[in-house]
Coordinates of C-alpha atoms (C1' of nucleotides) in Angstrom, one line a residue:
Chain A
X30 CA 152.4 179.6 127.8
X31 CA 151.5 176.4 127.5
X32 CA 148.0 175.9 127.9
X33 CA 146.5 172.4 127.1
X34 CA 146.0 172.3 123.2
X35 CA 144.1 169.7 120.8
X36 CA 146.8 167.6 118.9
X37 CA 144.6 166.5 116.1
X38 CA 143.6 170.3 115.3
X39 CA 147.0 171.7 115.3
X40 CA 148.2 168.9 113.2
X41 CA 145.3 170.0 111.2
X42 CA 146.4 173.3 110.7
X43 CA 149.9 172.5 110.0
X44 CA 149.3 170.6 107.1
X45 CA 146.9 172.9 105.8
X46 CA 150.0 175.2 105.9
X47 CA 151.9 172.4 104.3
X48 CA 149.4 172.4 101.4
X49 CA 149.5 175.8 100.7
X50 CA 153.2 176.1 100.5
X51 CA 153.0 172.8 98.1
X52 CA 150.3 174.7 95.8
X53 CA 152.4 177.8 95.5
X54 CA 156.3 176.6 95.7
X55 CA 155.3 172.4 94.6
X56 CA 155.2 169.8 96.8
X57 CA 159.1 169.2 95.7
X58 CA 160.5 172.5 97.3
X59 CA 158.5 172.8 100.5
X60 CA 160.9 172.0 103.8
X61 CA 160.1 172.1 107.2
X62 CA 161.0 175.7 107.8
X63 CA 158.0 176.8 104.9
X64 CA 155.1 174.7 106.5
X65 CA 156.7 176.7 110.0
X66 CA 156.6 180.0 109.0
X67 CA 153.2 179.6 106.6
X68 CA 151.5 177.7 109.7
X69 CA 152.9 181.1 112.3
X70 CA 154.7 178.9 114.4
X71 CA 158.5 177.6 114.9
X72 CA 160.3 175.0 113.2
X73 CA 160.1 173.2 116.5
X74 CA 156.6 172.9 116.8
X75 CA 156.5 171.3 113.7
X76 CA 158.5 168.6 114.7
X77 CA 156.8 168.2 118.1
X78 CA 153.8 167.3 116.2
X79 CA 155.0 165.6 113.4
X80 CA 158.4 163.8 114.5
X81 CA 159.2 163.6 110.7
X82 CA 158.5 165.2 107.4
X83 CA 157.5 161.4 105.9
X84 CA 154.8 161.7 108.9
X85 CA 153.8 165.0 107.9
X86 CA 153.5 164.5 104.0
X87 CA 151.8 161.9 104.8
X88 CA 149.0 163.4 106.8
X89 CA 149.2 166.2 104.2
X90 CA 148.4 163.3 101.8
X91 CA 145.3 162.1 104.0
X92 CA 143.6 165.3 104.9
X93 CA 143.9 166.5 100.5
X94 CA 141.9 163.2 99.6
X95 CA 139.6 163.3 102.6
X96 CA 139.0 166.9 101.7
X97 CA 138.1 167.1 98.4
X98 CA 136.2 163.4 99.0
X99 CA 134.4 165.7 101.0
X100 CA 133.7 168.1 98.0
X101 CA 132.8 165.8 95.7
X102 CA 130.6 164.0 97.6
X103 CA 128.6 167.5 98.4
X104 CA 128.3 168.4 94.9
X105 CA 126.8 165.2 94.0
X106 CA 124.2 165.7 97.2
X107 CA 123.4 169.1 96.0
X108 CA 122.7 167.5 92.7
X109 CA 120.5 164.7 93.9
X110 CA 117.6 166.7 93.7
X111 CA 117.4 166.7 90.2
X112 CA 115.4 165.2 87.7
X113 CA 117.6 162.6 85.9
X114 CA 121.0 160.4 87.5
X115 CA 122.8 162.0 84.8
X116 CA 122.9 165.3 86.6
X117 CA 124.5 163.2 89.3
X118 CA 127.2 162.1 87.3
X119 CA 127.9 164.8 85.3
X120 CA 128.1 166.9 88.9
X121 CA 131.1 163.8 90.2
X122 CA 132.7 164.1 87.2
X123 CA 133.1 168.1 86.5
X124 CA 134.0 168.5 90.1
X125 CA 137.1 166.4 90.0
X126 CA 138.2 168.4 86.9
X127 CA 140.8 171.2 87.4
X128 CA 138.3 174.2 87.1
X129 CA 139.1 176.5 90.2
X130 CA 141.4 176.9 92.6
X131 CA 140.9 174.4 95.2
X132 CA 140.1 171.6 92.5
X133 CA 143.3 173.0 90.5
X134 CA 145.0 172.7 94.0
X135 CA 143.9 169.3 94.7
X136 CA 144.9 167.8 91.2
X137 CA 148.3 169.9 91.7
X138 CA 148.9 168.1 94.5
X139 CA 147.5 164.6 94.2
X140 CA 149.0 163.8 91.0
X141 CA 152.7 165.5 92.8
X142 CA 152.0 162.4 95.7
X143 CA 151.0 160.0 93.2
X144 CA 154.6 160.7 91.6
X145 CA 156.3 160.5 94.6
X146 CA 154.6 156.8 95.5
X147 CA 155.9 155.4 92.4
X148 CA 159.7 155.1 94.3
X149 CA 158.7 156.0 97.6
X150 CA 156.1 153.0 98.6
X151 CA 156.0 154.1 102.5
X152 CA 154.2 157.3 101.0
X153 CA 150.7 155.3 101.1
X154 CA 150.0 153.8 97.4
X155 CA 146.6 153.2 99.3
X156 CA 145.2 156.4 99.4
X157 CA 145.9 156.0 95.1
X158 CA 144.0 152.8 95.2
X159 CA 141.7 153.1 97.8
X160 CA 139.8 156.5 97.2
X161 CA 139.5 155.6 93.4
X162 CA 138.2 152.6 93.7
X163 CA 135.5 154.2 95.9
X164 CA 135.1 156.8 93.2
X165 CA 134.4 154.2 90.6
X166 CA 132.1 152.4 92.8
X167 CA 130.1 155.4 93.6
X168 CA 130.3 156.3 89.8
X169 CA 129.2 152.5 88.8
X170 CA 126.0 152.8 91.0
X171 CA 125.2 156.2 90.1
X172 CA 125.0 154.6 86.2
X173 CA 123.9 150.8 87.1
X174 CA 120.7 153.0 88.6
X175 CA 120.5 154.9 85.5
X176 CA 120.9 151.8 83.3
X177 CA 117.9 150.0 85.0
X178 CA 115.6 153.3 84.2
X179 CA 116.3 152.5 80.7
X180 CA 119.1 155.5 80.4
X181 CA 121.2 154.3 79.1
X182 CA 122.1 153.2 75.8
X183 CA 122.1 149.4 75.0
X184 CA 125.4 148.0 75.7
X185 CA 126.4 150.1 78.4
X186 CA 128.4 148.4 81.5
X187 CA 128.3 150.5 84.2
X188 CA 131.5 149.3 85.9
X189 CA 133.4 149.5 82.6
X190 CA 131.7 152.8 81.5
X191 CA 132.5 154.2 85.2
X192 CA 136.2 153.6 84.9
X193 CA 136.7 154.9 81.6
X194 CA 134.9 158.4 82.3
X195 CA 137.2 158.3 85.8
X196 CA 140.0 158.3 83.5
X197 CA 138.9 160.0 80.8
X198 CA 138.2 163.0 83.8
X199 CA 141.5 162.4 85.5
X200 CA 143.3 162.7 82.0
X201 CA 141.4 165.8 80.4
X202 CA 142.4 167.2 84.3
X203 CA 145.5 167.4 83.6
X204 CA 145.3 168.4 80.3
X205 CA 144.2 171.7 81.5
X206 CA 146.7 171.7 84.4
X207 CA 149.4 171.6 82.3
X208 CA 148.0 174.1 79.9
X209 CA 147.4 172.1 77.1
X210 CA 143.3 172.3 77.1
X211 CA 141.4 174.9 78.2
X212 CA 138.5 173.8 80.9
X213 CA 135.8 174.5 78.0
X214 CA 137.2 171.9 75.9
X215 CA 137.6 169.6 79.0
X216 CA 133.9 170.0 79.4
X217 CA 132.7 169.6 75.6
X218 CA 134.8 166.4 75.2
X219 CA 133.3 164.6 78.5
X220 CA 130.0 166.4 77.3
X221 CA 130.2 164.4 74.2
X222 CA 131.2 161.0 75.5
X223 CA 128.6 161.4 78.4
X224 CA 125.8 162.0 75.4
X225 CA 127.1 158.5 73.9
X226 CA 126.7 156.8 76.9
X227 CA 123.3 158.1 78.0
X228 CA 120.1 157.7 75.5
X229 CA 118.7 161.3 75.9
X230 CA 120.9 164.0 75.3
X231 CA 119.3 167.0 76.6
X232 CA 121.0 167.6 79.8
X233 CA 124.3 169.7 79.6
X234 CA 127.0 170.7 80.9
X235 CA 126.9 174.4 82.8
Chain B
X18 CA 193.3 163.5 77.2
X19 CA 191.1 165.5 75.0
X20 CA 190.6 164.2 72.0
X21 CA 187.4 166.4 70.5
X22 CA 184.6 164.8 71.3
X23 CA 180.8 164.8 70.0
X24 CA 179.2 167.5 72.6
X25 CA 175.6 166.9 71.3
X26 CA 176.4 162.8 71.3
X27 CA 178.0 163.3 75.0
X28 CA 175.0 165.5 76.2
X29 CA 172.9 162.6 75.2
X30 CA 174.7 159.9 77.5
X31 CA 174.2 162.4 79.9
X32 CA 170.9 162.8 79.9
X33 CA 170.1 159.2 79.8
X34 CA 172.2 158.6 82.6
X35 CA 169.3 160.9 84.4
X36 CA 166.8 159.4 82.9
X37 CA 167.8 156.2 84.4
X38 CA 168.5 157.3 87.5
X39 CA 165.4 159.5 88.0
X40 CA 163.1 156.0 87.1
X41 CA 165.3 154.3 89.9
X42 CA 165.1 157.4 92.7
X43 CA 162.0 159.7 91.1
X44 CA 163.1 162.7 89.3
X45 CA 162.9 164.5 92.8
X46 CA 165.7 163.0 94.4
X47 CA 168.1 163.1 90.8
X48 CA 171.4 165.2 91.6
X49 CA 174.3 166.3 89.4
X50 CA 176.4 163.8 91.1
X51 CA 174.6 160.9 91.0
X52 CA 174.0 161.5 87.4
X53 CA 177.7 161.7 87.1
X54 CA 178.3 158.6 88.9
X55 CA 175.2 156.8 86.6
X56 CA 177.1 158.4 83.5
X57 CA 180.4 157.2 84.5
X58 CA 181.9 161.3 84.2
X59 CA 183.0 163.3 87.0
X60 CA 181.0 165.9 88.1
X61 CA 182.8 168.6 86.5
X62 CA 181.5 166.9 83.3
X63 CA 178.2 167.0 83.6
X64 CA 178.8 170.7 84.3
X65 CA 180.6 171.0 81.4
X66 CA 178.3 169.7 79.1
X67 CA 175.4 171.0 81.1
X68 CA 176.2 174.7 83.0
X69 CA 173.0 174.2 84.8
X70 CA 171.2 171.7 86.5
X71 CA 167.9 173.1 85.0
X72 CA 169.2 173.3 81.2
X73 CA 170.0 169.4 82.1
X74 CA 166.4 168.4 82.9
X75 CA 165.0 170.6 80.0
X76 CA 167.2 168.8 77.9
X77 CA 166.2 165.1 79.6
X78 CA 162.8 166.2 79.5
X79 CA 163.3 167.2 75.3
X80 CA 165.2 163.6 75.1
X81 CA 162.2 161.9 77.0
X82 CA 159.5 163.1 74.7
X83 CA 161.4 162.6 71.4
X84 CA 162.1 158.8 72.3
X85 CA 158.5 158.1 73.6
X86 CA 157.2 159.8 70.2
X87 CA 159.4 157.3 68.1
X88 CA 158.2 154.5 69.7
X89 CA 154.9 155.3 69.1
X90 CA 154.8 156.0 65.8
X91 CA 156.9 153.4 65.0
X92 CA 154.1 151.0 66.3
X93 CA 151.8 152.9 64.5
X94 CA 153.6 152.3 61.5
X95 CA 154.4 148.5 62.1
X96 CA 150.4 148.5 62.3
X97 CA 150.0 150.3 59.1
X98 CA 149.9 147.0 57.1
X99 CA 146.8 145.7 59.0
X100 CA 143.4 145.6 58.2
X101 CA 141.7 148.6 59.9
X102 CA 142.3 151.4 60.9
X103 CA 141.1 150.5 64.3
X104 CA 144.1 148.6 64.1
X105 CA 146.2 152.0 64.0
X106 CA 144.4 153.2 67.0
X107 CA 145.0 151.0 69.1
X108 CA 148.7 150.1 68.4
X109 CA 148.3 154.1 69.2
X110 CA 146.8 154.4 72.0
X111 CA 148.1 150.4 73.5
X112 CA 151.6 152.0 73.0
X113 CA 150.6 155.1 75.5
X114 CA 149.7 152.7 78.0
X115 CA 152.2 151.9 80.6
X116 CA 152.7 148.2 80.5
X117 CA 156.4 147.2 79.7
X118 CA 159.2 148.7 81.3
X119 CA 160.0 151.3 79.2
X120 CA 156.7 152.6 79.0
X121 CA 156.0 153.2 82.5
X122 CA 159.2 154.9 83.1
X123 CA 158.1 157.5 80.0
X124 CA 154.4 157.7 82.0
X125 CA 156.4 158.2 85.3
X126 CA 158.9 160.7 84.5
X127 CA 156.8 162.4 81.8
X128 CA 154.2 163.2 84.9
X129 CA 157.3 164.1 87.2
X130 CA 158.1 166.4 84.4
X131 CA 154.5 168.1 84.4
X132 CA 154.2 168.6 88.2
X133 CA 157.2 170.5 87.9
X134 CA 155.9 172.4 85.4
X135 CA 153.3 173.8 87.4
X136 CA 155.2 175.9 89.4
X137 CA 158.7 176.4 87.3
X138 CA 157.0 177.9 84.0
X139 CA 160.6 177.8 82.8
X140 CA 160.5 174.1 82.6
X141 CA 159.3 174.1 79.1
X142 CA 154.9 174.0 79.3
X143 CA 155.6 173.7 75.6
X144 CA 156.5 169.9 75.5
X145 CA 153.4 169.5 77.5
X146 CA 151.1 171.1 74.9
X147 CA 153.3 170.5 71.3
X148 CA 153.5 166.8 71.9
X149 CA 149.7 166.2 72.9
X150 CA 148.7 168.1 70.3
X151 CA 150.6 166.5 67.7
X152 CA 149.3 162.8 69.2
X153 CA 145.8 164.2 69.3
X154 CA 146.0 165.4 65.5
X155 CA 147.7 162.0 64.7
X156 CA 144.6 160.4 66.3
X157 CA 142.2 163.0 64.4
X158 CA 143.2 162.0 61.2
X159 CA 143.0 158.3 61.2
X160 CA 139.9 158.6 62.9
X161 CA 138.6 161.0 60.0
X162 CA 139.5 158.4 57.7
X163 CA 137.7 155.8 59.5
X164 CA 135.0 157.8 59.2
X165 CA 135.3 158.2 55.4
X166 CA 135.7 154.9 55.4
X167 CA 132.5 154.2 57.3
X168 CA 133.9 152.3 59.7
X169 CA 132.9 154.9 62.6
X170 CA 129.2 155.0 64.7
X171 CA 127.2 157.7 63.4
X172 CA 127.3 161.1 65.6
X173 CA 130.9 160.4 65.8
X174 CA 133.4 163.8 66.1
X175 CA 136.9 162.4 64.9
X176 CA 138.5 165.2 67.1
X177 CA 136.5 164.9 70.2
X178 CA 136.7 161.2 70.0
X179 CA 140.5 161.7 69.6
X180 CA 140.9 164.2 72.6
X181 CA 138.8 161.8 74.4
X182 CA 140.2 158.7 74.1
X183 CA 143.8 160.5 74.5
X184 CA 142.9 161.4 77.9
X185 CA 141.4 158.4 78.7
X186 CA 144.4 156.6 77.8
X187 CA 146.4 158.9 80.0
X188 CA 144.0 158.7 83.0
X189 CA 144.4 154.3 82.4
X190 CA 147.9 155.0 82.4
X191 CA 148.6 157.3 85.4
X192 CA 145.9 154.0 87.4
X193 CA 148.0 151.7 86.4
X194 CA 151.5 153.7 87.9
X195 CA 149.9 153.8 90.9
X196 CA 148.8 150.0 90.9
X197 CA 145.3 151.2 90.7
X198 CA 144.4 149.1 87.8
X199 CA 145.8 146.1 86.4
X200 CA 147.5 146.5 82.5
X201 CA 144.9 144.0 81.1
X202 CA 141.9 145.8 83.3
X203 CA 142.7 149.0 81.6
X204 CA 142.9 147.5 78.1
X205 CA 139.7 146.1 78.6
X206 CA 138.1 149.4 79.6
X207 CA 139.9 151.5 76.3
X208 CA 138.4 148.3 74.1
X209 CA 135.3 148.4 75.4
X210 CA 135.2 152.3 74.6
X211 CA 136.4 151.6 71.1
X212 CA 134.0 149.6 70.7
X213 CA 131.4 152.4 70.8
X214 CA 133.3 154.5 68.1
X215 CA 133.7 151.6 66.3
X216 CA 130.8 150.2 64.0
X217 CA 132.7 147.1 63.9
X218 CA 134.2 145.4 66.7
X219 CA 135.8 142.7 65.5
X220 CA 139.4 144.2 66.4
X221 CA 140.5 143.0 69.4
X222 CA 143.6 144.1 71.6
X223 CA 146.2 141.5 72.5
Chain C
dG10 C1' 206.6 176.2 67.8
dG11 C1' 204.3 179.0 70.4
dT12 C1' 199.6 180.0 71.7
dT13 C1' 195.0 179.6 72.2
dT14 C1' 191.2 176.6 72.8
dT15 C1' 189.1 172.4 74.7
dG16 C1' 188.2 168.6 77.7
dT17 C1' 188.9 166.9 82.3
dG18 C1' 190.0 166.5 87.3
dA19 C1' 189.8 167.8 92.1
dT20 C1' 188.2 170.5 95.4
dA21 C1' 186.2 174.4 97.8
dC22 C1' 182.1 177.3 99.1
dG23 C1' 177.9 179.0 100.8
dA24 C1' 173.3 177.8 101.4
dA25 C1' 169.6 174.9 102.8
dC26 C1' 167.9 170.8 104.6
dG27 C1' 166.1 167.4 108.2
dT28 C1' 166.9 166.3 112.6
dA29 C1' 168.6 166.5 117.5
dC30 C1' 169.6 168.8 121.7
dC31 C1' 169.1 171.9 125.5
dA32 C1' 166.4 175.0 128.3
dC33 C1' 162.4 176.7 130.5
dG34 C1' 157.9 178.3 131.9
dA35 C1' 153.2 176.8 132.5
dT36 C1' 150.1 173.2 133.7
dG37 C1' 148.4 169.2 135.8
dT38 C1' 148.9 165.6 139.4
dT39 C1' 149.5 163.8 144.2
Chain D
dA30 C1' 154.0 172.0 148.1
dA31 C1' 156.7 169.0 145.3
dC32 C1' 157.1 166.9 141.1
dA33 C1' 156.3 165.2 136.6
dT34 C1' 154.6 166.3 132.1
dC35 C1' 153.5 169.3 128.2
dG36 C1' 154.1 172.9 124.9
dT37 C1' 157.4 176.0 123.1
dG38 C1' 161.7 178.4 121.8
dG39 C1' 166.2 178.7 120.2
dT40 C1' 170.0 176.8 118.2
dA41 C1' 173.5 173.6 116.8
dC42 C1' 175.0 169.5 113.9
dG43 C1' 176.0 166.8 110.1
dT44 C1' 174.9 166.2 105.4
dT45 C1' 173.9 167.2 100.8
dC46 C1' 173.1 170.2 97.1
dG47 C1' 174.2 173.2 93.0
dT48 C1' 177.7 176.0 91.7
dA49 C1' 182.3 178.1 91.3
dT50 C1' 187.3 178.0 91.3
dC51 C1' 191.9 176.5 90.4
dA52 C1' 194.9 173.6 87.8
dC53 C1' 196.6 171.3 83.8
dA54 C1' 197.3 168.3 79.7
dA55 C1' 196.1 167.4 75.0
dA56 C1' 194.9 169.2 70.7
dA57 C1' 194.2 172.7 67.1
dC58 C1' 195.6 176.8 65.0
dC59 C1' 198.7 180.2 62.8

DNA sequence: GGTTTTGTGATACGAACGTACCACGATGTT
DNA sequence: AACATCGTGGTACGTTCGTATCACAAAACC
């Protein structure tokens, strides 16, 4: 019964499906036939709307960044009506760590891609360069503005501080992914290099 | 023509021949017969040795970790002689950092290896919690006698700096895989950071 | 010296994978 | 009304994978 149907949203729902069959099987093991059956529909339509599983990982790849771009970005809002830019960053930087399920989920998966680019350069290295970069911007304005309010502690460059707490986040993340550190600890360690940053340490972590 | 041979010597060839292999193709793609082929055995070896194709990566994995923690502590060591402590450090965490060959195929693989680990519990988590833990209890202690030494910024915590820096170091490393960040970039972000631990920042990284 | 063990080769098997092909009804177009 | 296109199903094909099986020679053991 083929009834005219939006491409771009069943595309969208397919790799959702994709997604979830990565977070519970990995990225490795999911084939055509899991997104299928996860998604409720036949191998067949799969293919008819992505010709080939490169094209569908891929756009599985797009819609994870653009997703939790879109989290991030709304914690950060929902923190910008409070007192001090540190709230701000602290709110960027604890929602990129591995805490619940969808930001377990997203580092699950993004670090899985980021593997798979190393030998596989037609799976977009620019999604791993372009969204961090944006990241680090954001983050390097969020503290340049907090550096000219007299925040911060003499010393401080914003760009250099910026790309250090990125990958001091993105390293305690996986961390706890991997069990190693529990999200607590991930917390009190950024906690404490956040306090050496900023002058006043009063404002902590939930 | 069986002569006896040295199983744990010839499970070792083995499991380099992976190792090499998985750099060239990402651990995702490694078979049993190209690590055959890379190993210059038959197939039927490389059962032999190894009845599974899982006991083989647990055992490349186990073969990974061991080399990578030689080579760092044997920089650690050769740095031993120096000056400072700081010295230490950084030949610590300089030698986490993927920036020769043989480095980045240990940051590679070792993430390959912790992907998987999400979702096959029987891929040894341990590796991914003894070995960090033993690097960030190296990295306590030789902080903790900087600190006796005086050599350290007031408010410091040898153990949170250690965890910190640690994942920083990781998070530098995974950017640079990923052609995020240049080698001498993310150098210049872990020295910068240093150089708010350290009182002194005379040390520089080369 | 006969027998058991050990190392090695070749090959077969069943499953799963990505992809291609064939068919067909419903919809839109002219 | 005729026809082209779109969405969908089913299924087959060729490959590759991990593993299992059969066979056999060299060595070690008693």
């Amino acid at each position: 019964m083929p009834k005219r149907v939006d491409h771009a949203e069943r595309r969208t729902e397919i790799a959702e499906a994709l997604l979830r069959v990565a977070r519970r099987h990995g990225l490795h093991a999911v084939g055509m036939r899991d997104v299928a059956a996860e998604a409720g529909v036949s191998l067949r339509l799969v293919q008819y709307y992505f010709q080939t599983k490169e094209k569908l990982l891929l756009f599985g790849l797009e819609l994870l960044a653009e997703r939790f771009g879109e989290r991030v970005s709304a914690r950060v809002r929902a923190a910008g009506d409070s007192p001090g830019p540190r709230v701000m960053v602290e709110a960027l930087l604890m929602a990129a760590l591995p805490t619940d399920d969808e930001s377990r989920t997203f580092h699950h998966l993004y670090t899985s891609y980021a593997v798979l680019s190393v030998n596989d350069p037609a799976l977009a290295a620019q999604p791993f360069i372009k969204h961090p970069d944006a990241a680090e911007d954001a983050l390097t304005e969020l503290l340049r503005q907090a550096q000219e309010a007299g925040l911060l502690e003499p010393g401080a460059d914003a760009r250099l501080e910026a790309a250090g707490l990125l990958a001091m986040s993105a390293g305690l993340g996986t961390s706890i992914l991997v069990g190693q550190r529990s999200p607590e600890s991930a917390t009190t360690v950024l906690d404490h290099h956040l306090n050496r940053i900023f002058r006043t340490g009063k404002a902590v972590l939930t």
